[in-house]
Coordinates of C-alpha atoms in Angstrom, one line a residue:
Chain A
M1 CA 35.4 -32.1 9.2
S2 CA 35.5 -32.1 13.0
T3 CA 33.6 -34.7 14.9
T4 CA 32.6 -32.2 17.6
T5 CA 29.4 -31.2 15.7
R6 CA 28.3 -34.6 15.6
A7 CA 25.5 -35.3 18.0
A8 CA 25.5 -38.2 20.2
V9 CA 23.4 -40.9 18.9
H10 CA 22.3 -43.9 21.1
P11 CA 20.7 -46.5 18.8
L12 CA 19.1 -48.4 21.5
R13 CA 17.3 -45.3 22.9
I14 CA 16.0 -44.3 19.7
T15 CA 14.7 -47.8 18.8
L16 CA 13.0 -48.0 22.2
R17 CA 11.7 -44.8 22.3
Q18 CA 10.2 -45.0 18.6
G19 CA 9.1 -48.4 19.4
L20 CA 7.2 -47.6 22.3
H21 CA 5.6 -44.5 20.6
R22 CA 4.7 -46.7 17.5
G23 CA 3.4 -49.7 19.7
G24 CA 1.4 -47.1 21.8
R25 CA -0.2 -45.2 18.9
E26 CA -1.1 -48.5 17.3
L27 CA -2.8 -49.5 20.4
H28 CA -4.6 -46.4 20.6
Q29 CA -5.6 -46.5 17.1
M30 CA -7.1 -49.8 17.8
V31 CA -9.2 -48.7 20.9
T32 CA -10.4 -45.6 19.0
N33 CA -11.1 -47.6 15.6
G34 CA -14.7 -48.8 15.6
Q35 CA -13.8 -51.8 13.5
D36 CA -10.9 -53.0 15.4
L37 CA -12.5 -52.4 18.6
A38 CA -15.7 -54.3 17.6
S39 CA -13.4 -57.4 16.2
N40 CA -11.8 -57.6 19.6
L41 CA -15.0 -57.7 21.6
V42 CA -16.5 -60.3 19.4
W43 CA -13.3 -62.5 20.0
L44 CA -13.6 -61.7 24.0
V45 CA -17.1 -62.3 24.2
G46 CA -16.9 -65.4 21.8
L47 CA -14.0 -66.7 24.3
L48 CA -16.1 -66.0 27.6
A49 CA -19.6 -66.9 26.3
P50 CA -18.9 -70.8 27.1
L51 CA -18.1 -70.1 30.6
H52 CA -21.5 -68.6 31.2
M53 CA -23.1 -71.4 29.6
L54 CA -21.0 -74.1 31.4
R55 CA -20.8 -72.4 34.9
D56 CA -23.3 -75.2 36.4
N57 CA -21.4 -78.2 34.9
E58 CA -19.1 -80.1 37.3
L59 CA -15.7 -81.4 35.8
G60 CA -15.9 -84.9 36.5
D61 CA -15.4 -85.6 40.2
T62 CA -13.2 -82.9 41.0
G63 CA -15.8 -80.8 42.7
M64 CA -14.9 -77.7 40.5
S65 CA -17.0 -76.2 37.6
V66 CA -16.1 -76.7 33.9
A67 CA -16.2 -72.9 33.6
G68 CA -13.6 -72.9 36.6
F69 CA -11.4 -75.0 34.6
L70 CA -12.0 -73.3 31.3
L71 CA -11.5 -69.7 32.3
P72 CA -7.5 -69.6 32.9
S73 CA -7.0 -71.9 29.8
L74 CA -8.3 -69.1 28.2
I75 CA -5.2 -67.2 29.1
S76 CA -3.3 -69.4 26.6
M77 CA -5.7 -68.6 23.8
C78 CA -5.1 -65.1 24.3
V79 CA -1.4 -65.5 24.0
A80 CA -1.7 -67.9 21.0
F81 CA -4.1 -66.0 19.1
N82 CA -4.0 -62.2 20.2
G83 CA -0.2 -62.7 20.7
M84 CA 1.3 -65.0 18.1
L85 CA -1.3 -65.2 15.4
S86 CA -1.9 -61.7 15.4
L87 CA 1.9 -61.1 14.9
T88 CA 2.1 -63.3 12.0
Q89 CA -0.9 -61.8 10.5
Q90 CA 0.3 -58.1 10.9
L91 CA 3.8 -59.0 9.7
I92 CA 2.4 -60.4 6.3
V93 CA 0.0 -57.3 5.8
D94 CA 2.6 -55.1 6.9
R95 CA 5.1 -56.4 4.2
Q96 CA 2.3 -56.3 1.7
D97 CA 1.1 -52.8 2.2
G98 CA 4.5 -51.3 2.4
T99 CA 4.8 -50.4 6.1
L100 CA 7.9 -52.4 6.4
L101 CA 9.7 -50.8 3.3
R102 CA 8.5 -47.4 4.6
L103 CA 10.3 -48.1 8.1
K104 CA 13.5 -49.7 6.3
A105 CA 14.1 -46.4 4.6
M106 CA 14.6 -44.5 7.7
P107 CA 17.5 -44.8 10.2
H108 CA 16.5 -47.3 12.9
G109 CA 13.3 -48.1 11.1
M110 CA 13.4 -51.7 11.2
P111 CA 14.3 -52.3 15.0
G112 CA 11.9 -49.6 15.8
Y113 CA 9.0 -51.2 13.8
L114 CA 9.6 -54.6 15.7
V115 CA 9.7 -53.0 19.1
G116 CA 6.4 -51.3 18.3
K117 CA 4.9 -54.4 16.9
I118 CA 6.1 -56.3 20.2
I119 CA 4.6 -53.6 22.1
N120 CA 1.3 -53.4 20.1
V121 CA 0.9 -57.2 20.3
A122 CA 2.0 -58.0 23.9
G123 CA -0.3 -54.9 24.8
T124 CA -3.3 -56.5 23.3
V125 CA -2.6 -59.9 25.0
L126 CA -2.1 -58.2 28.4
A127 CA -5.8 -56.5 28.0
A128 CA -7.4 -59.7 26.8
C129 CA -5.8 -61.5 29.6
A130 CA -7.0 -58.8 32.0
V131 CA -10.6 -59.2 30.9
V132 CA -10.2 -62.9 31.6
V133 CA -8.4 -62.8 34.8
L134 CA -11.2 -60.1 36.1
T135 CA -13.8 -62.2 34.7
G136 CA -12.3 -65.0 37.0
I137 CA -12.4 -62.9 39.9
L138 CA -15.7 -62.1 39.4
M139 CA -17.0 -65.6 38.7
L140 CA -14.8 -68.0 40.7
P141 CA -15.1 -67.8 44.5
D142 CA -11.5 -69.3 44.9
V143 CA -10.0 -66.7 42.6
S144 CA -9.2 -63.7 45.0
P145 CA -7.2 -60.7 43.8
G146 CA -5.9 -60.3 47.4
N147 CA -3.7 -63.4 46.9
P148 CA -0.3 -62.2 45.8
G149 CA 0.6 -65.9 44.8
L150 CA -2.1 -65.0 41.6
W151 CA -0.3 -62.0 40.4
L152 CA 3.2 -63.5 41.0
A153 CA 2.3 -66.4 39.1
L154 CA 0.8 -64.3 36.1
A155 CA 3.8 -62.2 36.1
W156 CA 6.1 -64.9 35.2
V157 CA 3.6 -67.1 33.1
L158 CA 2.7 -64.3 30.7
P159 CA 5.8 -63.2 29.7
L160 CA 7.4 -66.2 29.5
G161 CA 4.4 -67.5 27.2
L162 CA 4.7 -64.4 25.0
L163 CA 8.6 -65.1 24.6
S164 CA 7.8 -68.6 23.7
M165 CA 5.3 -67.7 21.3
L166 CA 6.0 -64.6 19.5
P167 CA 9.1 -65.3 18.0
L168 CA 7.4 -68.2 16.4
G169 CA 4.8 -65.6 15.2
A170 CA 7.3 -63.5 13.6
I171 CA 9.3 -66.4 11.9
L172 CA 5.9 -67.4 10.2
G173 CA 5.0 -64.1 9.4
S174 CA 8.0 -63.6 7.8
L175 CA 7.8 -66.7 5.6
I176 CA 4.4 -66.3 4.4
E177 CA 4.0 -64.2 1.6
S178 CA 0.1 -63.7 1.2
P179 CA -2.5 -62.6 3.7
R180 CA -4.4 -65.2 2.0
N181 CA -2.2 -67.9 3.4
I182 CA -2.7 -67.1 7.0
G183 CA -5.0 -70.1 7.2
L184 CA -1.6 -72.1 7.1
V185 CA -1.1 -70.9 10.5
M186 CA -4.6 -70.5 11.9
I187 CA -5.9 -74.3 11.3
P188 CA -3.1 -76.0 12.9
L189 CA -3.4 -73.5 15.7
F190 CA -6.9 -74.3 16.1
G191 CA -6.2 -77.8 16.0
L192 CA -3.4 -77.5 18.6
A193 CA -5.5 -75.3 20.7
S194 CA -8.2 -78.5 20.6
V195 CA -5.8 -81.1 22.0
S196 CA -4.0 -78.6 24.5
G197 CA -6.1 -79.1 27.6
I198 CA -7.9 -75.6 27.1
F199 CA -11.3 -76.7 26.4
Y200 CA -11.3 -80.0 28.1
P201 CA -8.5 -81.7 30.2
A202 CA -5.8 -83.0 28.5
S203 CA -5.3 -85.6 31.0
Q204 CA -8.6 -87.4 29.6
L205 CA -6.9 -87.6 26.1
P206 CA -4.9 -90.5 24.5
A207 CA -1.3 -90.5 25.7
W208 CA 0.0 -89.9 22.2
V209 CA -2.2 -86.7 22.0
Q210 CA -1.0 -85.6 25.1
H211 CA 2.6 -85.9 24.1
V212 CA 1.8 -83.8 21.0
A213 CA 0.4 -81.2 23.0
E214 CA 3.2 -81.3 25.5
A215 CA 5.9 -80.5 22.8
F216 CA 4.2 -77.1 22.2
P217 CA 4.0 -73.7 24.3
L218 CA 0.3 -73.9 24.3
Y219 CA -0.5 -76.5 26.6
W220 CA 2.2 -75.2 29.2
I221 CA 0.8 -71.7 29.1
G222 CA -2.5 -72.8 29.8
L223 CA -1.3 -75.3 32.5
A224 CA 0.6 -72.4 34.4
A225 CA -2.3 -70.1 34.0
R226 CA -4.6 -72.8 35.8
A227 CA -1.9 -73.3 38.5
A228 CA -2.0 -69.5 39.2
L229 CA -5.7 -69.2 39.0
L230 CA -7.3 -72.3 40.5
P231 CA -7.3 -73.7 43.9
A232 CA -4.5 -76.5 44.9
G233 CA -7.5 -79.3 44.6
A234 CA -7.9 -78.7 40.8
V235 CA -4.3 -80.3 40.1
A236 CA -6.4 -83.5 40.2
A237 CA -7.5 -83.0 36.6
E238 CA -4.0 -82.5 35.3
I239 CA -1.8 -84.9 33.7
G240 CA 0.1 -86.7 36.3
E241 CA -2.1 -84.5 39.0
S242 CA 0.9 -82.2 39.1
W243 CA 1.4 -78.5 38.0
R244 CA 4.8 -79.5 36.6
H245 CA 6.1 -75.9 37.0
W246 CA 9.8 -77.0 36.1
E247 CA 8.6 -78.7 33.1
T248 CA 6.7 -75.6 32.0
V249 CA 9.5 -73.4 32.5
G250 CA 11.8 -75.7 30.6
V251 CA 9.5 -76.2 27.6
L252 CA 8.5 -72.4 27.3
G253 CA 12.1 -71.5 28.0
L254 CA 13.3 -73.8 25.0
W255 CA 10.8 -72.6 22.8
A256 CA 11.7 -68.8 23.8
G257 CA 15.4 -69.7 23.3
L258 CA 15.3 -71.4 20.1
G259 CA 12.6 -68.7 18.7
L260 CA 14.8 -65.8 19.8
L261 CA 17.9 -67.4 18.2
V262 CA 16.3 -68.0 14.9
A263 CA 13.8 -65.1 14.5
P264 CA 16.0 -62.3 14.1
A265 CA 18.1 -64.1 11.4
V266 CA 14.8 -64.7 9.7
L267 CA 13.5 -61.2 10.3
R268 CA 16.5 -59.7 9.0
R269 CA 16.6 -62.0 5.9
T270 CA 12.9 -60.6 5.2
A271 CA 13.9 -56.9 5.8
R272 CA 16.7 -57.4 3.6
R273 CA 14.5 -58.6 0.6
E274 CA 12.3 -55.6 0.8
S275 CA 12.4 -53.0 -2.0
G276 CA 10.5 -50.9 -4.1
S277 CA 10.2 -53.3 -7.0
V278 CA 9.4 -56.2 -4.9
M279 CA 6.3 -54.0 -3.5
A280 CA 5.4 -53.2 -6.8
T281 CA 5.3 -56.8 -8.0
R282 CA 3.4 -57.9 -4.8
R283 CA 1.0 -55.0 -5.5
E284 CA 0.4 -55.8 -9.2
R285 CA -0.1 -59.5 -8.2
A286 CA -2.6 -58.4 -5.4
M287 CA -4.7 -56.0 -7.6
Q288 CA -4.9 -58.7 -10.4
R289 CA -6.8 -61.2 -8.3
P290 CA -10.2 -60.5 -7.7
V291 CA -10.7 -59.4 -4.1
Chain B
M1 CA 23.7 -25.7 -8.7
K2 CA 20.8 -24.2 -7.3
D3 CA 22.3 -22.8 -4.0
D4 CA 20.1 -19.8 -3.7
D5 CA 18.9 -20.1 0.1
G6 CA 20.0 -21.3 3.3
A7 CA 18.8 -24.9 3.0
A8 CA 22.0 -25.7 0.8
A9 CA 24.1 -24.5 4.0
P10 CA 27.3 -26.5 4.8
R11 CA 26.5 -30.2 5.1
T12 CA 27.8 -32.7 7.6
P13 CA 30.4 -34.8 6.2
H14 CA 30.2 -38.5 7.0
H15 CA 32.5 -40.2 9.5
G16 CA 31.5 -43.8 9.6
A17 CA 33.4 -46.7 9.1
A18 CA 32.6 -47.1 5.5
A19 CA 33.0 -43.7 4.6
R20 CA 35.4 -42.1 2.2
P21 CA 36.4 -38.5 2.2
E22 CA 33.8 -36.7 0.4
G23 CA 35.1 -33.3 -0.6
P24 CA 32.4 -30.4 -0.8
D25 CA 32.7 -30.7 -4.6
G26 CA 33.1 -34.4 -5.1
P27 CA 30.2 -36.3 -6.6
V28 CA 27.2 -37.2 -4.2
I29 CA 26.5 -40.3 -6.3
D30 CA 29.3 -42.1 -7.9
V31 CA 28.9 -45.4 -9.7
R32 CA 31.8 -47.2 -11.4
G33 CA 31.5 -50.3 -13.5
L34 CA 28.1 -51.3 -11.7
H35 CA 27.0 -54.9 -12.8
M36 CA 24.0 -56.7 -11.8
R37 CA 23.3 -60.4 -12.1
Y38 CA 19.8 -62.3 -11.4
G39 CA 20.4 -66.0 -11.9
G40 CA 21.8 -66.2 -15.2
H41 CA 20.3 -62.9 -16.5
Q42 CA 22.7 -59.9 -16.5
V43 CA 20.6 -57.0 -15.7
L44 CA 23.5 -54.3 -15.7
H45 CA 26.5 -54.3 -17.7
G46 CA 28.8 -51.9 -16.5
V47 CA 27.1 -48.6 -15.5
D48 CA 29.1 -45.5 -14.9
F49 CA 28.0 -42.1 -13.8
S50 CA 27.9 -39.7 -11.1
V51 CA 25.9 -37.1 -9.7
R52 CA 27.2 -33.8 -8.1
R53 CA 25.8 -32.0 -5.1
G54 CA 22.6 -30.0 -5.9
E55 CA 22.2 -31.7 -9.4
V56 CA 18.8 -33.1 -10.3
V57 CA 19.4 -36.3 -12.9
A58 CA 16.9 -38.3 -14.5
L59 CA 17.7 -42.0 -15.4
L60 CA 15.6 -42.7 -18.3
G61 CA 14.8 -45.9 -20.2
P62 CA 12.5 -48.6 -21.2
N63 CA 11.1 -51.3 -18.9
G64 CA 13.5 -53.9 -17.8
A65 CA 16.2 -51.5 -18.7
G66 CA 17.9 -51.5 -15.1
K67 CA 16.4 -48.3 -14.0
S68 CA 15.0 -49.6 -10.8
T69 CA 17.7 -52.0 -10.0
T70 CA 20.1 -49.3 -10.3
I71 CA 18.4 -47.0 -7.9
E72 CA 17.9 -49.7 -5.3
I73 CA 21.5 -50.3 -5.1
L74 CA 22.0 -46.8 -4.4
E75 CA 19.4 -46.8 -1.7
G76 CA 21.1 -49.6 -0.3
F77 CA 18.1 -51.9 -0.7
R78 CA 19.8 -54.4 -3.1
E79 CA 23.2 -56.0 -3.3
R80 CA 25.0 -55.7 -6.3
S81 CA 27.1 -58.3 -8.4
A82 CA 30.0 -56.1 -9.1
G83 CA 31.3 -52.5 -9.3
A84 CA 32.1 -49.7 -7.3
V85 CA 29.4 -47.7 -5.8
R86 CA 29.5 -44.5 -3.4
V87 CA 26.7 -42.4 -2.1
L88 CA 27.6 -39.8 0.0
G89 CA 30.9 -41.4 0.0
T90 CA 29.8 -44.4 1.6
D91 CA 29.2 -47.8 0.0
P92 CA 25.7 -48.4 0.2
A93 CA 26.1 -52.1 1.0
E94 CA 27.7 -51.1 4.3
G95 CA 25.8 -47.9 4.8
D96 CA 25.1 -47.5 8.6
E97 CA 22.0 -45.7 10.4
R98 CA 23.8 -42.2 10.1
W99 CA 24.4 -42.8 6.3
R100 CA 20.7 -43.8 5.9
S101 CA 19.7 -40.5 7.8
R102 CA 21.0 -38.5 5.1
L103 CA 18.9 -40.3 2.2
G104 CA 15.5 -39.6 1.5
V105 CA 13.6 -42.3 -0.5
V106 CA 10.2 -41.6 -2.2
L107 CA 8.1 -44.9 -2.1
Q108 CA 5.1 -45.5 -3.9
S109 CA 2.8 -46.1 -1.3
W110 CA -0.1 -48.2 -1.5
R111 CA -1.8 -48.3 1.7
D112 CA 0.4 -48.6 4.5
H113 CA -0.2 -46.4 7.8
G114 CA -3.6 -46.1 6.9
K115 CA -5.1 -45.7 10.3
W116 CA -2.4 -43.1 11.4
R117 CA -3.3 -39.5 11.1
V118 CA -1.2 -37.4 8.6
R119 CA 0.4 -35.1 11.3
E120 CA 0.8 -37.8 13.6
L121 CA 2.7 -40.1 11.1
L122 CA 4.9 -37.3 9.8
E123 CA 6.1 -36.4 13.4
H124 CA 6.7 -40.0 14.2
F125 CA 9.0 -40.4 11.3
A126 CA 10.6 -36.9 11.9
A127 CA 11.7 -38.2 15.4
F128 CA 13.7 -41.1 13.6
Y129 CA 15.8 -38.2 12.4
A130 CA 16.2 -35.9 15.0
P131 CA 18.9 -37.7 16.8
Y132 CA 21.3 -37.0 13.6
S133 CA 20.7 -33.1 13.9
T134 CA 23.9 -31.0 13.5
P135 CA 24.2 -27.5 14.1
H136 CA 25.3 -27.4 10.5
H137 CA 22.3 -29.4 9.2
P138 CA 19.4 -29.3 11.6
R139 CA 17.0 -32.4 11.0
P140 CA 14.1 -32.9 10.9
W141 CA 11.9 -30.5 9.2
D142 CA 9.6 -28.7 11.1
T143 CA 6.3 -30.8 10.6
A144 CA 4.0 -27.9 10.5
Q145 CA 6.2 -26.2 7.8
L146 CA 6.5 -29.5 5.6
L147 CA 2.7 -30.0 5.7
A148 CA 2.3 -26.6 4.3
L149 CA 5.1 -27.0 1.7
V150 CA 3.3 -30.0 0.6
G151 CA 0.0 -28.5 0.9
L152 CA -1.6 -31.0 3.4
T153 CA -2.0 -28.4 6.3
G154 CA -5.9 -28.9 5.8
Q155 CA -5.5 -32.7 6.0
A156 CA -3.2 -32.9 9.0
E157 CA -5.7 -34.4 11.4
Q158 CA -7.3 -36.7 8.7
R159 CA -6.1 -40.6 8.6
V160 CA -3.8 -41.4 5.9
G161 CA -6.4 -44.1 4.6
S162 CA -8.8 -41.2 3.9
L163 CA -6.5 -39.3 1.7
S164 CA -6.7 -38.9 -2.2
G165 CA -4.3 -40.4 -4.4
G166 CA -2.7 -37.2 -5.2
Q167 CA -2.7 -36.3 -1.6
R168 CA -1.1 -39.4 -0.7
R169 CA 1.8 -38.9 -3.0
R170 CA 2.5 -35.5 -1.4
L171 CA 2.5 -37.3 1.8
D172 CA 5.0 -39.7 0.4
L173 CA 7.2 -36.8 -0.7
A174 CA 7.0 -35.2 2.7
I175 CA 8.0 -38.4 4.6
A176 CA 11.0 -39.1 2.1
V177 CA 12.1 -35.6 2.8
V178 CA 11.1 -34.9 6.5
G179 CA 14.7 -35.8 7.5
R180 CA 16.0 -33.4 5.3
P181 CA 17.9 -35.3 3.2
E182 CA 21.1 -34.8 1.3
V183 CA 20.2 -36.9 -1.4
L184 CA 16.6 -37.9 -2.8
F185 CA 15.8 -41.0 -4.8
L186 CA 12.5 -41.1 -6.7
D187 CA 11.5 -44.1 -8.7
E188 CA 9.0 -43.5 -11.2
P189 CA 7.4 -41.0 -9.0
T190 CA 4.4 -40.2 -11.3
V191 CA 3.1 -43.5 -12.2
G192 CA -0.8 -43.4 -12.2
F193 CA -1.0 -39.9 -11.5
D194 CA -3.7 -37.4 -13.2
P195 CA -2.4 -34.6 -15.0
E196 CA -3.2 -32.5 -12.0
A197 CA -1.5 -34.4 -9.5
R198 CA 1.7 -34.8 -11.6
Q199 CA 1.9 -31.0 -12.4
E200 CA 1.4 -30.5 -8.2
F201 CA 4.2 -33.3 -7.5
H202 CA 6.5 -31.5 -10.2
T203 CA 6.3 -28.0 -8.5
L204 CA 7.2 -29.7 -5.3
V205 CA 10.2 -31.6 -6.6
K206 CA 11.1 -28.3 -8.3
V207 CA 10.9 -26.6 -4.9
L208 CA 13.3 -29.1 -3.4
A209 CA 15.7 -29.0 -6.1
D210 CA 15.8 -25.3 -5.7
Q211 CA 16.6 -25.8 -2.0
G212 CA 19.8 -27.5 -3.4
N213 CA 18.8 -31.3 -2.7
T214 CA 20.5 -33.7 -5.0
I215 CA 18.0 -35.5 -6.7
L216 CA 18.0 -39.0 -8.6
L217 CA 14.8 -39.9 -10.2
T218 CA 13.8 -42.4 -12.8
T219 CA 10.9 -41.8 -15.1
H220 CA 9.1 -43.3 -18.4
D221 CA 7.9 -39.6 -19.0
L222 CA 10.3 -37.5 -21.2
E223 CA 8.4 -34.4 -20.3
E224 CA 8.9 -34.7 -16.8
A225 CA 12.4 -35.6 -17.2
Q226 CA 12.9 -32.4 -19.5
K227 CA 11.3 -30.2 -16.9
L228 CA 12.8 -31.6 -13.7
A229 CA 16.2 -32.7 -14.7
D230 CA 19.4 -30.8 -15.1
R231 CA 21.1 -34.0 -16.9
V232 CA 19.5 -37.0 -18.3
L233 CA 21.1 -40.6 -18.3
I234 CA 19.7 -43.0 -20.8
L235 CA 19.8 -46.5 -19.9
V236 CA 19.0 -49.3 -22.3
G237 CA 19.8 -53.1 -21.9
G238 CA 21.8 -52.4 -18.7
R239 CA 24.1 -49.8 -20.3
I240 CA 24.1 -46.0 -20.4
I241 CA 24.1 -45.3 -23.9
A242 CA 23.9 -41.5 -23.6
H243 CA 24.1 -38.8 -21.1
G244 CA 24.2 -34.9 -20.8
T245 CA 22.4 -31.9 -19.7
V246 CA 18.8 -31.4 -20.9
D247 CA 20.1 -28.5 -23.2
E248 CA 22.8 -30.6 -24.4
L249 CA 20.5 -32.9 -25.7
A250 CA 18.0 -30.6 -26.7
R251 CA 20.6 -28.4 -28.5
R252 CA 22.1 -31.6 -30.6
I253 CA 18.5 -32.7 -31.2
G254 CA 17.0 -29.6 -31.9
A255 CA 19.6 -28.8 -34.7
D256 CA 18.4 -31.8 -36.7
V257 CA 15.2 -30.3 -38.5
E258 CA 13.5 -32.9 -40.7
V259 CA 12.7 -31.8 -44.1
T260 CA 10.2 -33.8 -46.3
W261 CA 9.1 -33.0 -49.9
T262 CA 8.2 -34.7 -53.1
T263 CA 9.3 -33.9 -56.8
G264 CA 7.2 -35.4 -59.3
C265 CA 5.9 -38.8 -57.4
I266 CA 9.0 -39.5 -55.4
G267 CA 9.4 -38.7 -51.8
H268 CA 12.4 -37.2 -50.2
R269 CA 13.6 -36.7 -46.8
H270 CA 16.6 -35.1 -45.2
R271 CA 18.0 -33.5 -41.8
T272 CA 19.7 -30.4 -41.7
P273 CA 20.7 -28.0 -38.9
D274 CA 20.4 -25.2 -41.6
V275 CA 16.9 -25.1 -42.8
T276 CA 16.7 -21.8 -44.5
G277 CA 20.0 -22.3 -46.5
F278 CA 18.9 -26.0 -47.5
L279 CA 15.4 -24.6 -48.7
R280 CA 17.0 -22.1 -50.8
R281 CA 19.2 -24.7 -52.7
L282 CA 16.3 -26.9 -52.6
F283 CA 14.0 -24.0 -54.6
E284 CA 17.1 -23.1 -56.8
E285 CA 17.6 -26.6 -57.9
H286 CA 13.7 -27.9 -58.2
G287 CA 11.6 -24.7 -58.4
D288 CA 8.4 -25.5 -58.9
D289 CA 8.7 -29.2 -58.9
V290 CA 8.6 -29.1 -55.1
A291 CA 5.4 -30.2 -53.6
D292 CA 3.9 -31.3 -50.2
L293 CA 6.9 -29.6 -48.4
R294 CA 6.9 -30.1 -44.6
V295 CA 9.6 -28.9 -42.1
R296 CA 9.5 -30.4 -38.5
Q297 CA 11.5 -29.9 -35.4
V298 CA 12.6 -33.3 -34.0
N299 CA 12.0 -33.3 -30.3
L300 CA 13.6 -35.1 -27.4
E301 CA 11.2 -38.0 -27.6
D302 CA 11.6 -38.8 -31.1
V303 CA 15.4 -39.0 -30.6
Y304 CA 14.9 -40.9 -27.3
L305 CA 12.5 -43.4 -29.2
A306 CA 15.2 -43.8 -32.0
V307 CA 18.1 -44.2 -29.7
V308 CA 16.0 -47.0 -27.6
R309 CA 14.9 -48.7 -30.7
D310 CA 18.4 -48.8 -32.0
A311 CA 20.2 -49.9 -28.8
E312 CA 17.4 -52.6 -28.3
V313 CA 18.3 -54.2 -31.9
G314 CA 21.7 -54.1 -30.9
R315 CA 22.8 -51.2 -33.1
T316 CA 24.3 -49.2 -30.1
D317 CA 26.9 -47.6 -32.6
E318 CA 24.2 -46.3 -34.5
A319 CA 22.6 -44.9 -31.3
A320 CA 26.0 -43.4 -30.0
R321 CA 26.4 -41.8 -33.4
R322 CA 23.0 -40.1 -33.2
L323 CA 24.1 -38.6 -29.7
A324 CA 27.5 -38.1 -30.6
G325 CA 27.4 -34.5 -29.6
A326 CA 25.3 -34.9 -26.5
A327 CA 27.2 -37.9 -25.0
L328 CA 30.0 -37.4 -22.7

């Protein structure tokens, strides 16, 4: 009964290694699976197509094209949809199909699962953003890959943007029971996107709508992305004609802080509730419904 | 005990905070006065039993008897209302990851991890257990070996989503044992199986049992219980109303042979352990009047059904009496 035979176990190391492996395999499965790849391409083409159509339209009297304004804003769409919504969706599906329960039965399975999911979702967002940024470099004469400020800005906007929205996605994914109810998230998210200055400058909207948009991370991620990708003169189209970096950090930081505070508790509660009989009930319910 | 090969080699004792000394001969599973209540509904009313190392025990009972609840409490997936529970010397409610690494849970998969390839998935899961390997109890299984054992070598590079139902269940079993668990839980493992898949599954469980695994399974299938288990527990209405080895139960039940006959127009029925003697006396007494004579062995299923029926209408005393020889 000696402890000398007991191998040293480093929970954090196992969690990170297994999570990285999971996330990596899932990303690999996504790019090697025709259906997943196609749906991601359709999404990106859908995002980028308006740019092509609007490339000659000028945005008010700012001297820049509508496409130029639109492109960086799409980064916030990628964070919201490829990031948050996708995390919500995957959590719901993974609870429904037993993925979560399977991991729960392994040592360090739940944290490993969560790290894997974050890697998966963050990887997808980065890939989508890379396409958007590359398109910007090719289409917009003012966006230069040689400008270190561009990469520096993206290096803080993307992580902070993800941190502000992913915990929210995890909470929603834990609370929604059925994949059929994903519309509860998707429809408000589209509504929010429409007023968050992504497709049209928020400065042109009524003040109260601006305030609604300003309460959520989506607007600020878009603003920060425009600050990174657009020439200095483009600030004229923004609310208060300012990039408002401090406010951006403040609002995104607040969402991230709140999310990171609440999400682990909600996830733990959800994980605790998973069991074989809960799964069986869910499966019966799903199978009774016409698909 | 079926310690006929190296797989049952000395096990690593548990040292976690919630651990209690668990001697080599102490029970792997120990349940005392287990109560479970959901809202106002009492599901378990003081369940007691224990399972020794290397034993295969089947928990039988009708739907809603509390089988799944019991097994989920033991797996640490559900909190109990009252009672003392120890699995590998640890309270499942306080089981840490090291404790978890010594357990195997066979889950009824549906369509999880459908995009993963069989070998890739098994290797991924195996890696969760590798840090818990000790010289005495190396973990995990070699995945190629395990795939061969469950007969999935040919499907190793196939996507999980493309497996047949039977193949998936064999993969479920492989996933449950990949960490070389010391105790394995199977909750209704063969529900929805076709006879061939059931047969394959039983063979596999037998192999695992022969390697000294401690196994607790729930089932509706009495034949399955008889085939796999060293001992059965019958749980009805949240109470264990009978338990004993399959042999004990079978002997007790087999002793009862049912004789039916008619004399004149009146039907008779008698149960006896001594058929020959009874029939001799019957013919001595009634001679040619005896007609429609039938002698039938009462099987485990008959008695199980009778016991469960009695228990369900509240006549647990009757049920206990029927199994008096087998219980305890």
